[in-house]
């Protein structure tokens, strides 16, 4: 880890950027498997990136496939090609569905992402925390599932202590990450739009700035 907090850079689309970002010590690289997203690429592209990571680096980061509302059969079809280390479910998947995915892929971690707009939304966590390997909290948007640049109201998370590890997402950048980590203690953070020039095109200088700010946490 770069610090005591894991870092996931999500929305990776390019081989060269994936390898460079990975070489900075990032723990997880996220790949969007939702066709409506501007960061979507086909599973073969992600398989190619994963292979390059394994070839180029002695200790490649773990790869995370981000899915939303697929059937188990459709998810399996993608996973058989992309071979992700983690399956992140970012839609309206039930606890029972997450349990089924874990049974189907026993060697792969399953994370559940939840979109949070007020304290009541945190009640959803109870349906998943004993099932999944991690919870990811993202900012709520009425149309978009993620990568919106919007932040959660961090004050509602100050006493958040689920029974499983959790990641903070939603509008995190090098400008605000230190403030977020002064108030919260997630096991990891997830950043996408905060290190981009445009959707799927990462700005490597912003990634480095983010890493520097994480290391500067008081």
Tab-separated table of C-alpha atoms in Angstrom:
chain	number	residue	atom	x	y	z
A	1	UNK	CA	0.000	0.000	0.000
A	2	UNK	CA	1.007	3.590	-0.593
A	3	UNK	CA	-0.114	4.379	2.958
A	4	UNK	CA	-2.165	2.474	5.530
A	5	UNK	CA	-5.130	3.028	3.203
A	6	UNK	CA	-5.539	1.087	-0.055
A	7	UNK	CA	-5.893	3.073	-3.279
A	8	UNK	CA	-8.057	2.082	-6.233
A	9	UNK	CA	-7.903	4.048	-9.462
A	10	UNK	CA	-11.059	3.274	-11.401
A	11	UNK	CA	-12.155	3.728	-14.998
A	12	UNK	CA	-8.908	2.542	-16.591
A	13	UNK	CA	-9.169	2.192	-20.387
A	14	UNK	CA	-5.620	2.338	-21.784
A	15	UNK	CA	-2.794	-0.173	-21.527
A	16	UNK	CA	0.036	2.347	-21.143
A	17	UNK	CA	-1.782	4.340	-18.481
A	18	UNK	CA	-2.631	1.156	-16.577
A	19	UNK	CA	1.006	0.073	-16.448
A	20	UNK	CA	2.284	3.520	-15.438
A	21	UNK	CA	-0.344	3.974	-12.728
A	22	UNK	CA	0.321	0.474	-11.434
A	23	UNK	CA	4.050	1.203	-11.230
A	24	UNK	CA	3.288	4.035	-8.785
A	25	UNK	CA	2.170	1.485	-6.210
A	26	UNK	CA	-1.600	1.614	-6.640
A	27	UNK	CA	-3.313	-1.362	-4.998
A	28	UNK	CA	-6.309	-1.800	-7.321
A	29	UNK	CA	-7.148	-0.842	-10.895
A	30	UNK	CA	-10.842	-0.662	-11.771
A	31	UNK	CA	-12.373	-1.461	-15.166
A	32	UNK	CA	-15.913	-0.451	-16.084
A	33	UNK	CA	-18.036	-3.273	-17.493
A	34	UNK	CA	-21.199	-1.169	-17.840
A	35	UNK	CA	-21.865	-0.488	-21.541
A	36	UNK	CA	-23.641	2.820	-20.912
A	37	UNK	CA	-20.542	4.296	-19.252
A	38	UNK	CA	-18.083	6.449	-21.246
A	39	UNK	CA	-15.344	4.449	-19.503
A	40	UNK	CA	-16.632	1.116	-20.794
A	41	UNK	CA	-14.399	-1.126	-22.855
A	42	UNK	CA	-15.005	-4.697	-23.994
A	43	UNK	CA	-13.755	-7.631	-21.891
A	44	UNK	CA	-11.001	-8.499	-24.349
A	45	UNK	CA	-9.495	-5.031	-23.919
A	46	UNK	CA	-9.447	-5.517	-20.156
A	47	UNK	CA	-7.927	-8.981	-20.572
A	48	UNK	CA	-5.158	-7.442	-22.681
A	49	UNK	CA	-4.480	-4.798	-20.030
A	50	UNK	CA	-4.391	-7.423	-17.291
A	51	UNK	CA	-1.922	-9.544	-19.267
A	52	UNK	CA	0.337	-6.542	-19.833
A	53	UNK	CA	0.264	-5.740	-16.127
A	54	UNK	CA	1.295	-9.289	-15.251
A	55	UNK	CA	4.045	-9.227	-17.872
A	56	UNK	CA	5.421	-5.776	-17.015
A	57	UNK	CA	5.329	-5.785	-13.224
A	58	UNK	CA	6.638	-8.265	-10.632
A	59	UNK	CA	3.708	-7.432	-8.338
A	60	UNK	CA	0.802	-6.127	-10.406
A	61	UNK	CA	-2.153	-4.512	-8.663
A	62	UNK	CA	-5.379	-6.426	-8.291
A	63	UNK	CA	-7.911	-5.822	-11.026
A	64	UNK	CA	-11.525	-4.905	-10.270
A	65	UNK	CA	-14.368	-5.396	-12.723
A	66	UNK	CA	-17.239	-2.986	-12.092
A	67	UNK	CA	-20.674	-4.351	-13.018
A	68	UNK	CA	-24.271	-3.180	-12.661
A	69	UNK	CA	-27.421	-5.283	-12.749
A	70	UNK	CA	-26.123	-8.168	-14.838
A	71	UNK	CA	-27.403	-11.716	-14.538
A	72	UNK	CA	-24.997	-14.239	-13.072
A	73	UNK	CA	-24.657	-15.826	-16.519
A	74	UNK	CA	-23.768	-12.519	-18.171
A	75	UNK	CA	-21.291	-11.709	-15.419
A	76	UNK	CA	-19.680	-15.122	-15.825
A	77	UNK	CA	-19.275	-14.567	-19.573
A	78	UNK	CA	-17.299	-11.383	-18.926
A	79	UNK	CA	-15.288	-12.828	-16.058
A	80	UNK	CA	-14.209	-15.860	-18.078
A	81	UNK	CA	-12.511	-13.491	-20.533
A	82	UNK	CA	-11.263	-10.726	-18.240
A	83	UNK	CA	-10.265	-12.787	-15.161
A	84	UNK	CA	-10.684	-9.968	-12.641
A	85	UNK	CA	-9.419	-10.399	-9.074
A	86	UNK	CA	-12.425	-8.522	-7.661
A	87	UNK	CA	-16.026	-8.209	-8.845
A	88	UNK	CA	-17.595	-4.908	-7.795
A	89	UNK	CA	-21.395	-4.844	-8.021
A	90	UNK	CA	-22.556	-1.277	-8.479
A	91	UNK	CA	-26.258	-1.675	-9.290
A	92	UNK	CA	-29.320	-2.832	-7.387
A	93	UNK	CA	-27.962	-6.295	-6.666
A	94	UNK	CA	-29.498	-7.945	-3.605
A	95	UNK	CA	-27.617	-9.608	-0.789
A	96	UNK	CA	-28.779	-12.955	-2.117
A	97	UNK	CA	-27.371	-12.135	-5.555
A	98	UNK	CA	-24.024	-11.158	-4.014
A	99	UNK	CA	-24.007	-14.443	-2.117
A	100	UNK	CA	-24.646	-16.316	-5.346
A	101	UNK	CA	-21.766	-14.552	-7.064
A	102	UNK	CA	-19.455	-15.476	-4.194
A	103	UNK	CA	-20.447	-19.114	-4.532
A	104	UNK	CA	-19.938	-18.977	-8.290
A	105	UNK	CA	-16.482	-17.372	-8.012
A	106	UNK	CA	-14.998	-18.638	-4.711
A	107	UNK	CA	-11.474	-17.440	-5.553
A	108	UNK	CA	-12.563	-13.871	-6.328
A	109	UNK	CA	-13.500	-11.071	-3.946
A	110	UNK	CA	-16.965	-9.545	-4.235
A	111	UNK	CA	-17.536	-5.901	-3.315
A	112	UNK	CA	-20.889	-4.121	-3.131
A	113	UNK	CA	-21.104	-0.426	-4.003
A	114	UNK	CA	-23.864	1.676	-2.459
A	115	UNK	CA	-24.838	5.218	-3.406
A	116	UNK	CA	-25.279	7.445	-0.367
A	117	UNK	CA	-27.157	10.737	-0.127
A	118	UNK	CA	-28.301	10.793	3.527
A	119	UNK	CA	-27.820	8.820	6.773
A	120	UNK	CA	-30.843	6.608	6.032
A	121	UNK	CA	-29.067	5.191	2.995
A	122	UNK	CA	-26.449	3.656	5.270
A	123	UNK	CA	-29.101	1.213	6.516
A	124	UNK	CA	-28.541	-0.699	3.268
A	125	UNK	CA	-25.139	-1.786	4.542
A	126	UNK	CA	-26.758	-4.261	6.947
A	127	UNK	CA	-27.991	-6.314	3.985
A	128	UNK	CA	-24.468	-6.863	2.664
A	129	UNK	CA	-21.758	-6.469	5.324
A	130	UNK	CA	-21.830	-10.123	6.432
A	131	UNK	CA	-21.806	-11.361	2.831
A	132	UNK	CA	-19.355	-9.343	0.747
A	133	UNK	CA	-15.619	-8.780	1.113
A	134	UNK	CA	-15.932	-4.993	1.114
A	135	UNK	CA	-18.476	-2.183	0.916
A	136	UNK	CA	-17.824	0.814	-1.341
A	137	UNK	CA	-19.714	4.021	-0.593
A	138	UNK	CA	-20.234	6.350	-3.563
A	139	UNK	CA	-22.094	9.633	-3.968
A	140	UNK	CA	-25.712	9.421	-5.069
A	141	UNK	CA	-26.682	10.645	-8.527
A	142	UNK	CA	-30.212	10.120	-9.898
A	143	UNK	CA	-29.014	8.937	-13.333
A	144	UNK	CA	-25.347	7.952	-13.072
A	145	UNK	CA	-23.877	5.059	-11.099
A	146	UNK	CA	-20.427	6.536	-10.539
A	147	UNK	CA	-17.618	8.719	-11.853
A	148	UNK	CA	-19.752	11.812	-11.333
A	149	UNK	CA	-17.271	13.943	-9.389
A	150	UNK	CA	-19.850	14.453	-6.639
A	151	UNK	CA	-18.890	13.865	-3.023
A	152	UNK	CA	-20.746	12.255	-0.160
A	153	UNK	CA	-21.463	14.488	2.829
A	154	UNK	CA	-18.561	13.103	4.855
A	155	UNK	CA	-20.028	14.115	8.217
A	156	UNK	CA	-22.635	11.338	7.987
A	157	UNK	CA	-19.827	8.764	7.787
A	158	UNK	CA	-17.815	9.820	10.832
A	159	UNK	CA	-19.216	6.962	12.942
A	160	UNK	CA	-19.502	4.482	10.097
A	161	UNK	CA	-18.009	1.146	11.176
A	162	UNK	CA	-19.332	-1.768	9.129
A	163	UNK	CA	-18.478	-5.388	9.848
A	164	UNK	CA	-16.357	-5.608	6.703
A	165	UNK	CA	-13.707	-3.369	5.109
A	166	UNK	CA	-15.008	-0.309	3.289
A	167	UNK	CA	-13.887	2.064	0.552
A	168	UNK	CA	-14.738	5.740	0.209
A	169	UNK	CA	-15.553	6.991	-3.299
A	170	UNK	CA	-17.219	10.038	-4.804
A	171	UNK	CA	-15.474	13.181	-6.001
A	172	UNK	CA	-12.128	12.533	-4.326
A	173	UNK	CA	-9.143	14.508	-5.628
A	174	UNK	CA	-5.666	15.526	-4.512
A	175	UNK	CA	-7.251	18.768	-3.290
A	176	UNK	CA	-9.703	17.189	-0.860
A	177	UNK	CA	-8.327	13.769	0.044
A	178	UNK	CA	-6.378	15.045	3.065
A	179	UNK	CA	-9.515	16.667	4.472
A	180	UNK	CA	-11.555	13.515	3.908
A	181	UNK	CA	-8.977	11.361	5.686
A	182	UNK	CA	-8.784	13.733	8.621
A	183	UNK	CA	-12.442	12.952	9.346
A	184	UNK	CA	-12.836	9.375	8.122
A	185	UNK	CA	-10.940	6.103	8.376
A	186	UNK	CA	-11.858	3.949	5.391
A	187	UNK	CA	-9.839	0.886	4.506
A	188	UNK	CA	-9.422	2.287	1.028
A	189	UNK	CA	-10.348	5.062	-1.359
A	190	UNK	CA	-11.630	4.853	-4.913
A	191	UNK	CA	-10.859	7.638	-7.396
A	192	UNK	CA	-11.950	7.995	-11.011
A	193	UNK	CA	-12.961	11.418	-12.338
A	194	UNK	CA	-10.663	13.161	-9.834
A	195	UNK	CA	-7.581	12.043	-11.795
A	196	UNK	CA	-8.894	12.453	-15.349
A	197	UNK	CA	-8.572	14.810	-18.276
A	198	UNK	CA	-11.743	13.273	-19.732
A	199	UNK	CA	-13.689	10.069	-18.947
A	200	UNK	CA	-11.270	7.149	-19.190
A	201	UNK	CA	-8.217	9.321	-19.941
A	202	UNK	CA	-6.168	9.517	-16.744
A	203	UNK	CA	-3.887	12.441	-15.932
A	204	UNK	CA	-0.797	10.783	-14.502
A	205	UNK	CA	0.341	13.960	-12.757
A	206	UNK	CA	-2.971	14.060	-10.870
A	207	UNK	CA	-2.533	10.427	-9.851
A	208	UNK	CA	0.914	11.246	-8.472
A	209	UNK	CA	-0.439	14.295	-6.631
A	210	UNK	CA	-3.156	12.162	-5.071
A	211	UNK	CA	-0.602	9.602	-3.888
A	212	UNK	CA	1.549	12.360	-2.427
A	213	UNK	CA	-1.400	13.798	-0.511
A	214	UNK	CA	-2.347	10.375	0.819
A	215	UNK	CA	1.170	9.914	2.132
A	216	UNK	CA	0.945	13.321	3.806
A	217	UNK	CA	-2.051	12.311	5.938
A	218	UNK	CA	-1.489	13.656	9.497
